[in-house]
Amino acid sequence: MDRDARLRAFIEEYARAAAMFDDVAWMRQSLERMELLIAIMVAQMGAAILVGDLKIYRSLSPLTVNT
């Protein structure tokens, strides 16, 4: 009986450890996706700032004709 109880406890602990590793793998995938989305957002912000700066620079240039 003691052997069966130890075996059951081992199986339960193994199941908990397997579930924990699944959770860690899921969190890793989520963090990788988040990292990609943040990189895309930073690139979009950089492009928007660059375009805005170019528009301001062109509007201040004395060679452009405002119509």
PDB file of C-alpha atoms in Angstrom:
ATOM      1  CA  MET A   1       0.000   0.000   0.000  1.00  0.00           C
ATOM      2  CA  ASP A   2       2.833   2.375   0.819  1.00  0.00           C
ATOM      3  CA  ARG A   3       4.387   1.686  -2.578  1.00  0.00           C
ATOM      4  CA  ASP A   4       1.117   2.521  -4.351  1.00  0.00           C
ATOM      5  CA  ALA A   5       0.788   5.788  -2.434  1.00  0.00           C
ATOM      6  CA  ARG A   6       4.355   6.773  -3.308  1.00  0.00           C
ATOM      7  CA  LEU A   7       3.764   5.869  -6.950  1.00  0.00           C
ATOM      8  CA  ARG A   8       0.566   7.950  -7.028  1.00  0.00           C
ATOM      9  CA  ALA A   9       2.365  10.888  -5.403  1.00  0.00           C
ATOM     10  CA  PHE A  10       5.194  10.609  -7.930  1.00  0.00           C
ATOM     11  CA  ILE A  11       2.760  10.559 -10.850  1.00  0.00           C
ATOM     12  CA  GLU A  12       0.925  13.607  -9.492  1.00  0.00           C
ATOM     13  CA  GLU A  13       4.198  15.484  -8.994  1.00  0.00           C
ATOM     14  CA  TYR A  14       5.319  14.523 -12.492  1.00  0.00           C
ATOM     15  CA  ALA A  15       2.020  15.783 -13.926  1.00  0.00           C
ATOM     16  CA  ARG A  16       2.456  19.094 -12.076  1.00  0.00           C
ATOM     17  CA  ALA A  17       6.016  19.455 -13.390  1.00  0.00           C
ATOM     18  CA  ALA A  18       4.885  18.682 -16.947  1.00  0.00           C
ATOM     19  CA  ALA A  19       2.105  21.273 -16.665  1.00  0.00           C
ATOM     20  CA  MET A  20       4.616  23.809 -15.355  1.00  0.00           C
ATOM     21  CA  PHE A  21       6.928  23.195 -18.323  1.00  0.00           C
ATOM     22  CA  ASP A  22       3.966  23.619 -20.684  1.00  0.00           C
ATOM     23  CA  ASP A  23       3.156  26.933 -18.999  1.00  0.00           C
ATOM     24  CA  VAL A  24       6.777  28.067 -19.292  1.00  0.00           C
ATOM     25  CA  ALA A  25       6.826  27.172 -23.000  1.00  0.00           C
ATOM     26  CA  TRP A  26       3.566  29.092 -23.537  1.00  0.00           C
ATOM     27  CA  MET A  27       4.974  32.129 -21.713  1.00  0.00           C
ATOM     28  CA  ARG A  28       8.134  31.996 -23.829  1.00  0.00           C
ATOM     29  CA  GLN A  29       6.103  31.988 -27.042  1.00  0.00           C
ATOM     30  CA  SER A  30       3.984  34.874 -25.780  1.00  0.00           C
ATOM     31  CA  LEU A  31       7.074  36.894 -24.863  1.00  0.00           C
ATOM     32  CA  GLU A  32       8.615  36.251 -28.285  1.00  0.00           C
ATOM     33  CA  ARG A  33       5.424  37.487 -29.973  1.00  0.00           C
ATOM     34  CA  MET A  34       5.372  40.522 -27.693  1.00  0.00           C
ATOM     35  CA  GLU A  35       9.007  41.247 -28.550  1.00  0.00           C
ATOM     36  CA  LEU A  36       8.172  41.125 -32.268  1.00  0.00           C
ATOM     37  CA  LEU A  37       5.173  43.419 -31.826  1.00  0.00           C
ATOM     38  CA  ILE A  38       7.239  45.909 -29.814  1.00  0.00           C
ATOM     39  CA  ALA A  39       9.932  45.927 -32.521  1.00  0.00           C
ATOM     40  CA  ILE A  40       7.275  46.603 -35.173  1.00  0.00           C
ATOM     41  CA  MET A  41       5.793  49.395 -33.049  1.00  0.00           C
ATOM     42  CA  VAL A  42       9.214  51.018 -32.567  1.00  0.00           C
ATOM     43  CA  ALA A  43       9.859  50.848 -36.320  1.00  0.00           C
ATOM     44  CA  GLN A  44       6.465  52.439 -37.040  1.00  0.00           C
ATOM     45  CA  MET A  45       7.117  55.205 -34.527  1.00  0.00           C
ATOM     46  CA  GLY A  46      10.543  55.851 -36.048  1.00  0.00           C
ATOM     47  CA  ALA A  47       9.061  56.031 -39.536  1.00  0.00           C
ATOM     48  CA  ALA A  48       6.313  58.393 -38.353  1.00  0.00           C
ATOM     49  CA  ILE A  49       8.849  60.672 -36.662  1.00  0.00           C
ATOM     50  CA  LEU A  50      11.048  60.654 -39.766  1.00  0.00           C
ATOM     51  CA  VAL A  51       8.123  61.514 -42.054  1.00  0.00           C
ATOM     52  CA  GLY A  52       6.987  64.255 -39.687  1.00  0.00           C
ATOM     53  CA  ASP A  53      10.479  65.728 -39.528  1.00  0.00           C
ATOM     54  CA  LEU A  54      10.776  65.676 -43.315  1.00  0.00           C
ATOM     55  CA  LYS A  55       7.452  67.496 -43.670  1.00  0.00           C
ATOM     56  CA  ILE A  56       8.536  70.146 -41.170  1.00  0.00           C
ATOM     57  CA  TYR A  57      11.939  70.498 -42.843  1.00  0.00           C
ATOM     58  CA  ARG A  58      10.377  70.884 -46.294  1.00  0.00           C
ATOM     59  CA  SER A  59       7.920  73.475 -45.004  1.00  0.00           C
ATOM     60  CA  LEU A  60      10.791  75.537 -43.556  1.00  0.00           C
ATOM     61  CA  SER A  61      12.983  75.341 -46.649  1.00  0.00           C
ATOM     62  CA  PRO A  62      13.265  78.701 -48.463  1.00  0.00           C
ATOM     63  CA  LEU A  63      13.390  76.979 -51.865  1.00  0.00           C
ATOM     64  CA  THR A  64       9.868  75.581 -51.707  1.00  0.00           C
ATOM     65  CA  VAL A  65       6.951  77.530 -53.079  1.00  0.00           C
ATOM     66  CA  ASN A  66       3.880  77.550 -50.870  1.00  0.00           C
ATOM     67  CA  THR A  67       0.705  77.510 -52.940  1.00  0.00           C
TER      68      THR A  67
END
